[in-house]
Amino acid sequence: MSDRSDRQVRSIVIVGGGTAGWMTAAALAHKLSGLDVSITLVESAEIGTVGVGEATLPQIRDFNRSLGIDEAEMMARTAATIKLGIEFCDWGRIGDRYFHPFGAHGEAIGPADFHHYWAKLNAAGDAAPFGDYCYPIVAARNDRFALPDAEPESGLSAYSYAFQFDASLYGVFLAAFAQERGTKRVEGKVVSVRTDGESGFIAAIALESGGEIAGDLFVDCSGFRGLLIEQELETGYEDWSGYLPCNRAWAVPCAIEGPVGPYTRSTARTAGWQWRIPLQHRIGNGHVYCDRYIGDQDALDQLMTTLEGDPLADPKQLFFKTGKRRRLWNRNCVAIGLSGGFLEPLESTSIDLIQSGIVNLLALFPEKDCAARDADEYNRLMDLEFERIRDFLMLHYVATQRDDAALWRDMREMEWPDSLAYKIDAFRRRGIVPEYESGLFQPPSWLSVFIGQNILPQSVDPRTDRMTADEIAAQLRRIRASISGAVEETSEHLAFIAGHGASFGGARADVA
Ligand SMILES: Cc1cc2nc3c(=O)[nH]c(=O)nc-3n(C[C@H](O)[C@H](O)[C@H](O)COP(=O)(O)OP(=O)(O)OC[C@H]3O[C@@H](n4cnc5c(N)ncnc54)[C@H](O)[C@@H]3O)c2cc1C
């Protein structure tokens, strides 16, 4: 075997100390421990972080687990609540409400998938709403939560959960974790970048305070500005605002005035949508909108007049363009986080994309030459993640019957990517949801949005005919009754948190 030591990456420099920077530092420090590799993270308090990003996906639990992080401690340190999914209000039609849960609807009652039986009964007017056949939805609506049963046979094992947390506190938590494992933190502003004339690789970054930090591998976590990947390497950006036009947001926290609920809420508005994300001590709110359809002041007014409690800070405005870098890994620079792209926060996918970036970087961890084929593979995997999330987000906008505002009419009539058009067509014709080999949102997620936004199959799996309508109805009644019985036995959400991750000694309401 040839001697690898000259080729091995010895120094990693991470630019940026937001959620992306500290997640990357924590994971690299943990996974590369024992190797002779230094990790340096540079962040600038003067520039600060984007300061939003409170709702997560269940995959974050894998991330925490793989680092050996204790969940209850993490929840306490970040004022986290439980998230069982997202409630969507007014998306299909004004007045509609449905849930995209972290779990499947129904259970196997015959050879066809559950939703075919439900659709058949629903077409005959005999089914309850689809969400009534899903434990996490019914639990969320009743403000209840219990950990999923570890026993796969149990009816209460087929769901998952995520967190709603204070992302800046999560950053602080991971910063301590990473520094305890040897990551060096440098406070300072990067003012220039030195590249190697021959290879075009980044050789070092220079700080305003003077001095350079050299490295073999650079991770750009500098946020929307893409300090290394774009400003220095001019990688280029694929602009997807033709597909996902929202480009601005107002964000503001408010006081808690009632049950927090173990879920995020997204309410469609005339020119975008509004989020409600409850933490232990406050509610995060935001209005995501497209400036072609509404002015900034009107967008702010829509947000401020619909807060459920007193605002706890001045509203903050954010600007973005949906899309992604043409190459997330370019030469010896990998862009993770907002520097790599942003698809808008409708399904809380950004932190998950950070996680995918880290997992793929570790899987393909390079030598000093950053072999082009490894970078190509990384870019292929990340492109797939971005494209599939884009299609799923678009589904929410295009599967609407709203006619009250130009945004909704335009989204309905726009040209869809082939990949999305096929998925909608397959479901509409025959109730089929083709499965991805990889990718974040699997059939249960697509089903929730299709049915939740009133796209129903014109015909269903013929194998449903092996049961009579009465037999199907009896099975659905049984499932629904068993779910509502289980929910009655489930503890209240905040009672669960009191024994598993309460912040502030449990006195959440006193702390803003
Ligand atoms: C409106 C909105 C809502 C969102 N909601 C969610 C959500 O609910 N769930 C979710 O998963 N994601 C959400 N996101 C995305 C989420 O906020 C980000 O993915 C996450 O915060 C990571 O950001 P980041 O670390 O890439 O960038 P940032 O937080 O912007 O951090 C950039 C870092 O780089 C540093 N930096 C920049 N330039 C320099 C320089 N010259 N020198 C030194 N340091 C520098 C900054 O100081 C900072 O530390 C949302 C985003 C927006 C815009």
Coordinates of C-alpha atoms and ligand atoms in Angstrom, one line a residue:
M1 CA 0.0 0.0 0.0
S2 CA 1.4 3.5 -0.9
D3 CA 2.2 6.0 1.8
R4 CA -0.8 8.2 2.2
S5 CA 0.6 10.6 4.8
D6 CA 1.7 13.3 2.2
R7 CA -1.7 13.2 0.5
Q8 CA -3.9 13.3 3.6
V9 CA -5.8 16.5 4.4
R10 CA -4.2 18.0 7.6
S11 CA -6.0 21.2 8.0
I12 CA -9.7 22.1 7.5
V13 CA -10.9 25.7 7.6
I14 CA -14.6 26.4 8.1
V15 CA -15.7 29.9 7.4
G16 CA -18.8 30.8 9.3
G17 CA -20.2 30.0 12.7
G18 CA -24.0 29.7 12.0
T19 CA -25.9 26.5 12.3
A20 CA -24.0 25.2 9.2
G21 CA -20.6 26.0 10.5
W22 CA -21.0 24.6 13.9
M23 CA -22.8 21.4 12.7
T24 CA -20.0 20.9 10.3
A25 CA -17.3 21.5 12.9
A26 CA -19.0 19.3 15.5
A27 CA -19.4 16.4 13.0
L28 CA -15.9 16.6 11.6
A29 CA -14.3 17.0 15.0
H30 CA -16.2 13.9 16.2
K31 CA -15.8 11.7 13.1
L32 CA -12.1 12.6 12.4
S33 CA -10.9 12.3 15.9
G34 CA -7.7 10.4 16.2
L35 CA -6.5 11.5 12.8
D36 CA -3.8 14.2 12.6
V37 CA -6.2 16.9 11.2
S38 CA -6.7 20.4 12.6
I39 CA -10.1 22.1 12.3
T40 CA -10.3 25.9 12.5
L41 CA -13.6 27.8 12.4
V42 CA -13.7 31.5 11.7
E43 CA -16.8 33.5 12.6
S44 CA -17.5 37.2 12.8
A45 CA -19.8 38.5 15.6
E46 CA -20.0 41.8 13.7
I47 CA -21.5 40.1 10.7
G48 CA -23.6 37.7 12.8
T49 CA -25.8 34.8 11.6
V50 CA -29.0 34.7 9.7
G51 CA -30.9 34.2 13.0
V52 CA -33.8 32.0 11.8
G53 CA -34.2 28.3 11.2
E54 CA -36.1 26.9 14.2
A55 CA -38.0 23.9 12.7
T56 CA -36.2 20.7 11.9
L57 CA -36.9 17.2 10.4
P58 CA -36.6 13.9 12.2
Q59 CA -33.2 13.2 10.5
I60 CA -31.6 15.6 12.9
R61 CA -32.0 13.0 15.6
D62 CA -29.7 10.7 13.6
F63 CA -27.2 13.5 13.4
N64 CA -27.3 14.1 17.2
R65 CA -27.3 10.4 17.9
S66 CA -24.2 9.8 15.6
L67 CA -22.4 12.4 17.7
G68 CA -23.4 10.8 21.0
I69 CA -25.5 13.9 21.9
D70 CA -28.0 13.4 24.7
E71 CA -31.4 14.3 23.4
A72 CA -32.9 15.6 26.6
E73 CA -29.8 17.7 27.3
M74 CA -29.9 19.2 23.8
M75 CA -33.6 20.0 24.1
A76 CA -33.1 21.7 27.5
R77 CA -30.2 23.7 26.1
T78 CA -32.1 24.9 23.1
A79 CA -35.6 25.4 24.6
A80 CA -36.8 22.8 22.2
T81 CA -40.3 21.5 21.7
I82 CA -41.4 18.4 19.8
K83 CA -42.4 18.5 16.2
L84 CA -44.7 15.8 14.9
G85 CA -45.2 17.5 11.5
I86 CA -46.6 20.6 9.9
E87 CA -50.2 21.7 9.8
F88 CA -51.0 23.4 6.5
C89 CA -53.9 25.9 6.6
D90 CA -55.6 27.5 3.6
W91 CA -53.3 25.8 1.0
G92 CA -55.7 23.8 -1.1
R93 CA -58.7 26.1 -0.5
I94 CA -59.3 28.8 2.0
G95 CA -60.6 27.1 5.1
D96 CA -58.8 23.8 4.4
R97 CA -56.5 22.3 7.1
Y98 CA -54.3 19.2 6.7
F99 CA -51.2 17.8 8.3
H100 CA -48.0 16.5 6.8
P101 CA -46.9 14.2 9.7
F102 CA -43.6 12.4 10.3
G103 CA -45.3 9.1 9.7
A104 CA -47.7 7.1 7.6
H105 CA -51.5 7.1 7.5
G106 CA -53.3 3.9 8.3
E107 CA -51.9 0.4 8.3
A108 CA -51.8 -2.6 6.0
I109 CA -55.3 -4.0 5.7
G110 CA -54.9 -5.9 2.4
P111 CA -52.7 -6.2 -0.7
A112 CA -53.1 -2.6 -1.8
D113 CA -51.6 0.4 0.0
F114 CA -53.9 1.9 2.7
H115 CA -54.6 5.1 0.9
H116 CA -56.3 3.1 -2.0
Y117 CA -58.9 1.7 0.5
W118 CA -59.4 5.1 2.0
A119 CA -59.8 6.7 -1.4
K120 CA -62.4 4.1 -2.4
L121 CA -64.4 4.6 0.7
N122 CA -64.0 8.4 0.5
A123 CA -65.3 8.4 -3.0
A124 CA -68.5 6.7 -1.7
G125 CA -68.7 9.4 1.0
D126 CA -68.0 6.9 3.8
A127 CA -64.5 7.8 5.0
A128 CA -63.4 10.2 7.8
P129 CA -60.8 12.7 6.9
F130 CA -57.5 11.1 5.9
G131 CA -55.7 12.6 8.9
D132 CA -58.0 10.7 11.3
Y133 CA -56.2 7.5 10.4
C134 CA -52.7 8.8 11.5
Y135 CA -51.6 8.7 15.1
P136 CA -49.1 11.6 15.1
I137 CA -51.7 13.8 13.5
V138 CA -54.4 13.1 16.0
A139 CA -51.8 13.3 18.9
A140 CA -50.6 16.7 17.5
R141 CA -54.1 18.1 17.2
N142 CA -54.7 17.1 20.8
D143 CA -51.4 18.6 22.0
R144 CA -50.1 15.2 23.0
F145 CA -46.8 13.4 22.6
A146 CA -45.2 10.1 23.5
L147 CA -41.9 8.6 22.2
P148 CA -42.6 6.1 19.4
D149 CA -42.7 2.5 20.5
A150 CA -39.4 0.7 19.8
E151 CA -41.3 -2.5 19.1
P152 CA -41.9 -2.6 15.3
E153 CA -45.1 -4.6 15.7
S154 CA -46.7 -1.9 17.8
G155 CA -49.2 0.4 16.1
L156 CA -47.4 3.3 17.7
S157 CA -44.0 2.6 16.2
A158 CA -44.6 3.9 12.7
Y159 CA -43.9 7.6 13.2
S160 CA -41.1 9.8 14.1
Y161 CA -40.5 13.3 15.5
A162 CA -38.2 16.3 15.2
F163 CA -37.7 19.5 17.2
Q164 CA -38.5 23.1 17.1
F165 CA -35.6 24.9 18.8
D166 CA -33.7 28.1 19.2
A167 CA -31.2 27.6 16.4
S168 CA -28.7 30.1 17.8
L169 CA -28.7 28.1 21.1
Y170 CA -28.2 24.9 19.1
G171 CA -25.2 26.6 17.5
V172 CA -23.8 27.5 21.0
F173 CA -24.4 23.9 22.1
L174 CA -22.5 22.5 19.1
A175 CA -19.8 25.1 19.4
A176 CA -19.0 23.9 22.9
F177 CA -19.1 20.3 21.6
A178 CA -16.8 21.0 18.7
Q179 CA -14.3 23.0 20.8
E180 CA -14.1 20.3 23.5
R181 CA -13.0 18.0 20.7
G182 CA -10.2 20.2 19.5
T183 CA -11.9 22.7 17.0
K184 CA -10.1 26.0 17.2
R185 CA -12.5 29.0 17.0
V186 CA -11.2 32.3 15.6
E187 CA -13.2 35.4 15.9
G188 CA -12.6 37.7 13.0
K189 CA -13.7 39.0 9.6
V190 CA -12.4 37.4 6.5
V191 CA -11.4 40.1 4.1
S192 CA -9.6 38.3 1.3
V193 CA -8.8 34.9 0.0
R194 CA -5.5 33.7 -1.5
T195 CA -5.6 31.0 -4.2
D196 CA -2.9 28.9 -5.7
G197 CA -2.2 30.3 -9.2
E198 CA -1.8 26.9 -10.8
S199 CA -4.6 24.8 -9.3
G200 CA -7.0 27.6 -8.5
F201 CA -7.4 25.9 -5.0
I202 CA -7.9 28.1 -2.0
A203 CA -4.6 28.4 -0.1
A204 CA -5.5 30.7 2.7
I205 CA -8.0 33.3 4.0
A206 CA -6.8 36.6 5.4
L207 CA -8.4 38.3 8.4
E208 CA -9.2 42.0 8.9
S209 CA -7.1 41.9 12.1
G210 CA -4.1 40.7 10.1
G211 CA -2.7 37.3 9.6
E212 CA -3.7 34.4 7.4
I213 CA -5.2 31.0 8.0
A214 CA -4.0 28.4 5.6
G215 CA -5.7 25.1 4.9
D216 CA -6.0 22.0 2.7
L217 CA -9.8 21.9 2.6
F218 CA -12.1 24.8 3.0
V219 CA -15.8 24.6 4.0
D220 CA -17.8 27.6 3.1
C221 CA -20.5 28.1 5.7
S222 CA -20.6 31.9 5.3
G223 CA -24.3 32.1 4.6
F224 CA -26.0 33.7 1.6
R225 CA -22.9 35.6 0.6
G226 CA -21.0 32.5 -0.3
L227 CA -17.7 34.1 0.5
L228 CA -15.5 31.4 -0.9
I229 CA -17.7 29.4 -3.2
E230 CA -19.0 32.4 -5.1
Q231 CA -17.2 35.6 -4.2
E232 CA -13.8 33.9 -4.7
L233 CA -14.4 30.9 -6.9
E234 CA -17.3 32.3 -9.0
T235 CA -19.0 29.0 -9.1
G236 CA -22.4 30.3 -10.3
Y237 CA -25.9 30.0 -9.0
E238 CA -28.9 28.1 -10.5
D239 CA -31.8 30.5 -10.0
W240 CA -35.0 28.5 -9.3
S241 CA -37.2 31.6 -8.5
G242 CA -39.2 30.7 -11.7
Y243 CA -40.3 27.6 -9.8
L244 CA -40.3 28.9 -6.2
P245 CA -40.9 32.6 -6.4
C246 CA -41.0 33.7 -2.8
N247 CA -37.9 35.8 -2.1
R248 CA -38.4 37.7 1.1
A249 CA -39.5 37.1 4.7
W250 CA -40.3 39.0 7.9
A251 CA -39.6 37.1 11.1
V252 CA -40.6 38.0 14.6
P253 CA -41.0 36.1 17.9
C254 CA -44.0 36.6 20.1
A255 CA -45.2 35.5 23.6
I256 CA -47.0 32.2 24.1
E257 CA -50.7 32.7 24.7
G258 CA -52.1 29.1 24.7
P259 CA -51.2 25.5 24.0
V260 CA -47.9 25.4 22.0
G261 CA -48.8 22.2 20.2
P262 CA -46.1 19.7 19.1
Y263 CA -46.1 20.9 15.5
T264 CA -45.2 23.8 13.1
R265 CA -48.0 25.6 11.3
S266 CA -47.9 27.0 7.8
T267 CA -50.8 29.3 6.8
A268 CA -51.1 30.3 3.1
R269 CA -51.5 34.0 2.6
T270 CA -52.3 36.1 -0.5
A271 CA -48.6 36.4 -1.6
G272 CA -46.9 33.6 0.3
W273 CA -47.3 31.9 3.6
Q274 CA -46.8 32.4 7.3
W275 CA -45.0 30.2 9.8
R276 CA -45.8 29.5 13.5
I277 CA -43.1 27.6 15.3
P278 CA -43.6 27.1 19.1
L279 CA -40.6 26.8 21.4
Q280 CA -40.7 26.3 25.1
H281 CA -40.5 30.0 25.8
R282 CA -41.8 31.8 22.7
I283 CA -43.4 31.4 19.4
G284 CA -41.4 32.0 16.2
N285 CA -43.4 33.6 13.4
G286 CA -42.5 34.6 9.9
H287 CA -44.1 35.7 6.7
V288 CA -42.5 34.3 3.5
Y289 CA -43.6 36.2 0.4
C290 CA -42.8 37.2 -3.1
D291 CA -42.2 40.9 -3.6
R292 CA -43.9 40.8 -7.1
Y293 CA -47.2 40.2 -5.4
I294 CA -47.1 42.3 -2.2
G295 CA -45.2 45.3 -0.8
D296 CA -42.9 44.9 2.2
Q297 CA -45.1 47.0 4.5
D298 CA -48.3 45.1 3.6
A299 CA -46.4 41.8 4.2
L300 CA -45.3 43.0 7.6
D301 CA -48.8 44.2 8.5
Q302 CA -50.2 40.8 7.6
L303 CA -47.7 39.2 10.0
M304 CA -48.0 41.6 12.9
T305 CA -51.8 41.7 12.9
T306 CA -52.0 37.9 13.1
L307 CA -49.6 37.3 16.0
E308 CA -51.2 35.4 18.8
G309 CA -49.1 37.1 21.6
D310 CA -47.2 40.3 22.1
P311 CA -44.1 40.7 19.9
L312 CA -40.9 40.0 21.8
A313 CA -38.5 41.8 19.4
D314 CA -38.4 44.0 16.4
P315 CA -39.3 42.2 13.1
K316 CA -36.4 41.3 11.0
Q317 CA -36.4 41.3 7.2
L318 CA -34.6 38.6 5.2
F319 CA -33.9 38.5 1.4
F320 CA -33.2 35.4 -0.6
K321 CA -33.2 33.9 -4.1
T322 CA -34.3 30.2 -4.3
G323 CA -31.8 27.9 -6.0
K324 CA -28.4 26.4 -5.5
R325 CA -24.8 26.7 -6.5
R326 CA -23.9 25.1 -9.8
R327 CA -21.3 23.0 -7.9
L328 CA -21.5 22.7 -4.1
W329 CA -18.0 21.2 -4.1
N330 CA -15.6 23.3 -6.3
R331 CA -11.9 22.6 -6.2
N332 CA -11.0 22.4 -2.5
C333 CA -14.0 24.2 -1.3
V334 CA -17.3 22.6 -0.2
A335 CA -20.3 24.9 0.4
I336 CA -22.6 23.8 3.2
G337 CA -25.6 25.7 4.4
L338 CA -27.0 28.9 2.9
S339 CA -23.8 29.4 0.9
G340 CA -24.7 26.3 -1.1
G341 CA -28.3 27.2 -1.8
F342 CA -31.7 27.9 -0.3
L343 CA -35.1 26.5 -1.3
E344 CA -37.3 28.5 1.1
P345 CA -38.4 27.2 4.6
L346 CA -41.8 25.7 3.8
E347 CA -40.8 22.1 4.8
S348 CA -37.9 23.0 7.1
T349 CA -35.4 21.4 4.8
S350 CA -32.3 23.7 5.2
I351 CA -30.9 22.1 8.3
D352 CA -31.5 18.8 6.8
L353 CA -29.6 19.8 3.6
I354 CA -26.7 20.9 5.9
Q355 CA -26.8 17.4 7.4
S356 CA -26.7 15.8 3.9
G357 CA -23.8 18.0 3.0
I358 CA -21.9 16.8 6.0
V359 CA -22.8 13.1 5.6
N360 CA -21.8 13.2 1.9
L361 CA -18.6 15.1 2.7
L362 CA -17.6 12.5 5.3
A363 CA -18.4 9.6 3.0
L364 CA -16.3 11.1 0.2
F365 CA -13.7 12.8 2.4
P366 CA -10.9 13.8 0.1
E367 CA -7.2 13.7 0.0
K368 CA -5.4 17.0 -0.6
D369 CA -5.9 16.9 -4.3
C370 CA -9.7 16.8 -3.9
A371 CA -10.1 14.4 -6.8
A372 CA -12.5 15.7 -9.4
R373 CA -14.4 12.4 -9.4
D374 CA -15.2 12.6 -5.7
A375 CA -16.4 16.2 -6.1
D376 CA -18.5 15.2 -9.1
E377 CA -20.1 12.4 -7.0
Y378 CA -20.8 14.8 -4.1
N379 CA -22.3 17.3 -6.5
R380 CA -24.5 14.6 -8.1
L381 CA -25.8 13.5 -4.7
M382 CA -26.5 17.0 -3.5
D383 CA -28.1 18.0 -6.8
L384 CA -30.5 15.1 -6.4
E385 CA -31.4 16.2 -2.8
F386 CA -32.0 19.8 -3.9
E387 CA -34.1 18.8 -7.0
R388 CA -36.3 16.4 -5.1
I389 CA -37.0 18.9 -2.3
R390 CA -37.7 21.6 -4.9
D391 CA -40.4 19.4 -6.5
F392 CA -42.0 18.6 -3.2
L393 CA -42.1 22.3 -2.2
M394 CA -43.5 23.2 -5.6
L395 CA -46.3 20.6 -5.1
H396 CA -47.7 22.7 -2.3
Y397 CA -48.0 25.8 -4.5
V398 CA -49.2 24.1 -7.7
A399 CA -51.7 21.8 -6.1
T400 CA -54.0 24.7 -5.1
Q401 CA -57.5 25.5 -6.0
R402 CA -57.2 29.1 -4.7
D403 CA -58.3 31.8 -7.0
D404 CA -58.3 34.7 -4.7
A405 CA -54.8 36.1 -5.5
A406 CA -52.4 36.4 -8.4
L407 CA -49.7 34.3 -6.8
W408 CA -51.9 31.2 -6.6
R409 CA -53.3 31.6 -10.1
D410 CA -49.8 32.0 -11.5
M411 CA -48.5 29.0 -9.6
R412 CA -51.3 26.8 -10.8
E413 CA -50.7 27.7 -14.4
M414 CA -46.9 27.6 -14.5
E415 CA -44.9 25.0 -16.3
W416 CA -43.8 22.2 -13.9
P417 CA -40.5 20.3 -14.1
D418 CA -41.1 16.9 -15.8
S419 CA -40.2 15.0 -12.6
L420 CA -43.1 16.8 -10.7
A421 CA -45.6 16.7 -13.6
Y422 CA -45.1 12.9 -13.7
K423 CA -45.7 12.4 -10.0
I424 CA -48.9 14.5 -10.0
D425 CA -50.2 12.7 -13.0
A426 CA -49.4 9.2 -11.7
F427 CA -51.3 10.0 -8.5
R428 CA -54.2 11.7 -10.2
R429 CA -54.8 8.8 -12.6
R430 CA -54.2 5.8 -10.4
G431 CA -53.2 6.7 -6.9
I432 CA -49.6 5.7 -7.5
V433 CA -46.8 7.4 -5.7
P434 CA -43.5 6.4 -7.3
E435 CA -40.8 5.8 -4.7
Y436 CA -37.4 7.5 -4.9
E437 CA -34.3 5.4 -4.4
S438 CA -33.0 8.2 -2.3
G439 CA -34.2 11.6 -1.4
L440 CA -35.8 13.2 1.6
F441 CA -39.6 13.0 1.0
Q442 CA -41.0 9.5 0.6
P443 CA -44.5 8.4 -0.5
P444 CA -46.2 9.1 2.9
S445 CA -45.2 12.8 2.6
W446 CA -46.4 13.1 -1.0
L447 CA -49.7 11.4 -0.1
S448 CA -50.3 13.9 2.7
V449 CA -50.0 16.8 0.4
F450 CA -51.8 15.3 -2.5
I451 CA -54.8 14.4 -0.4
G452 CA -54.5 17.4 1.9
Q453 CA -54.7 19.7 -1.1
N454 CA -57.6 17.8 -2.7
I455 CA -55.8 15.9 -5.4
L456 CA -57.6 12.5 -5.4
P457 CA -57.0 9.5 -7.5
Q458 CA -59.5 8.9 -10.4
S459 CA -59.1 5.1 -10.0
V460 CA -57.6 2.9 -7.3
D461 CA -55.7 -0.3 -7.0
P462 CA -58.1 -3.1 -8.3
R463 CA -57.0 -5.4 -5.5
T464 CA -59.1 -3.3 -3.2
D465 CA -62.0 -5.2 -4.8
R466 CA -61.0 -8.2 -2.8
M467 CA -62.8 -6.6 0.2
T468 CA -66.4 -5.4 0.2
A469 CA -67.1 -1.8 1.1
D470 CA -68.5 -2.9 4.4
E471 CA -65.3 -4.8 5.2
I472 CA -63.1 -1.8 4.3
A473 CA -65.4 0.5 6.4
A474 CA -65.1 -1.9 9.4
Q475 CA -61.2 -1.9 9.1
L476 CA -61.1 1.9 8.8
R477 CA -63.4 2.3 11.8
R478 CA -61.2 0.0 13.9
I479 CA -58.0 1.9 13.0
R480 CA -59.6 5.2 13.8
A481 CA -60.9 4.0 17.1
S482 CA -57.6 2.5 18.0
I483 CA -55.8 5.7 17.3
S484 CA -58.1 7.9 19.2
G485 CA -57.9 5.4 22.2
A486 CA -54.1 5.6 22.0
V487 CA -54.1 9.4 21.9
E488 CA -56.3 9.5 25.0
E489 CA -53.6 7.5 26.8
T490 CA -50.8 9.8 25.5
S491 CA -49.3 12.4 27.8
E492 CA -49.6 16.1 27.2
H493 CA -46.8 17.6 25.1
L494 CA -45.5 19.9 27.9
A495 CA -45.8 17.1 30.5
F496 CA -43.6 15.0 28.2
I497 CA -41.1 17.9 28.0
A498 CA -41.1 18.4 31.7
G499 CA -39.6 15.0 32.1
H500 CA -37.5 15.1 28.9
G501 CA -35.6 18.3 28.1
A502 CA -37.4 21.1 29.9
S503 CA -35.4 24.4 29.8
F504 CA -35.3 27.1 32.5
G505 CA -36.2 24.5 35.2
G506 CA -39.5 24.0 33.5
A507 CA -40.6 27.6 34.1
R508 CA -40.9 28.3 30.4
A509 CA -43.5 31.0 30.5
D510 CA -41.4 33.3 32.7
V511 CA -38.5 33.4 30.2
A512 CA -38.7 35.4 27.0
Ligands
LIG1 C1 -36.8 33.1 6.4 C2 -36.0 31.9 6.7 C3 -36.5 30.9 7.5 C4 -35.9 29.7 7.7 N1 -36.4 28.7 8.5 C5 -35.8 27.5 8.6 C6 -36.4 26.4 9.3 O1 -37.5 26.6 9.9 N2 -35.8 25.3 9.3 C7 -34.6 25.1 8.7 O2 -34.0 24.0 8.7 N3 -34.0 26.1 8.1 C8 -34.5 27.3 8.0 N4 -33.9 28.3 7.4 C9 -32.5 28.2 6.9 C10 -31.6 28.3 8.1 O3 -31.7 29.5 8.8 C11 -30.2 28.1 7.7 O4 -30.0 26.9 6.9 C12 -29.2 27.9 8.9 O5 -29.4 29.0 9.8 C13 -27.8 27.9 8.4 O6 -27.4 29.1 8.1 P1 -25.8 29.3 7.7 O7 -25.0 28.8 8.9 O8 -25.6 28.6 6.4 O9 -25.6 30.8 7.5 P2 -25.6 32.0 8.6 O10 -26.4 31.8 9.8 O11 -25.8 33.3 7.8 O12 -24.1 32.0 9.1 C14 -23.1 32.6 8.4 C15 -21.8 32.7 9.2 O13 -20.7 33.1 8.4 C16 -20.1 34.2 9.1 N5 -19.4 35.0 8.1 C17 -20.0 35.5 7.0 N6 -19.1 36.3 6.3 C18 -17.9 36.3 7.1 C19 -16.7 36.9 7.0 N7 -16.4 37.8 6.0 N8 -15.8 36.7 7.9 C20 -16.0 35.8 9.0 N9 -17.2 35.2 9.1 C21 -18.2 35.5 8.2 C22 -21.2 34.9 9.9 O14 -20.6 35.6 10.9 C23 -21.9 33.6 10.4 O15 -21.3 33.1 11.5 C24 -34.6 29.5 7.2 C25 -34.0 30.6 6.4 C26 -34.7 31.7 6.2 C27 -34.0 32.8 5.3

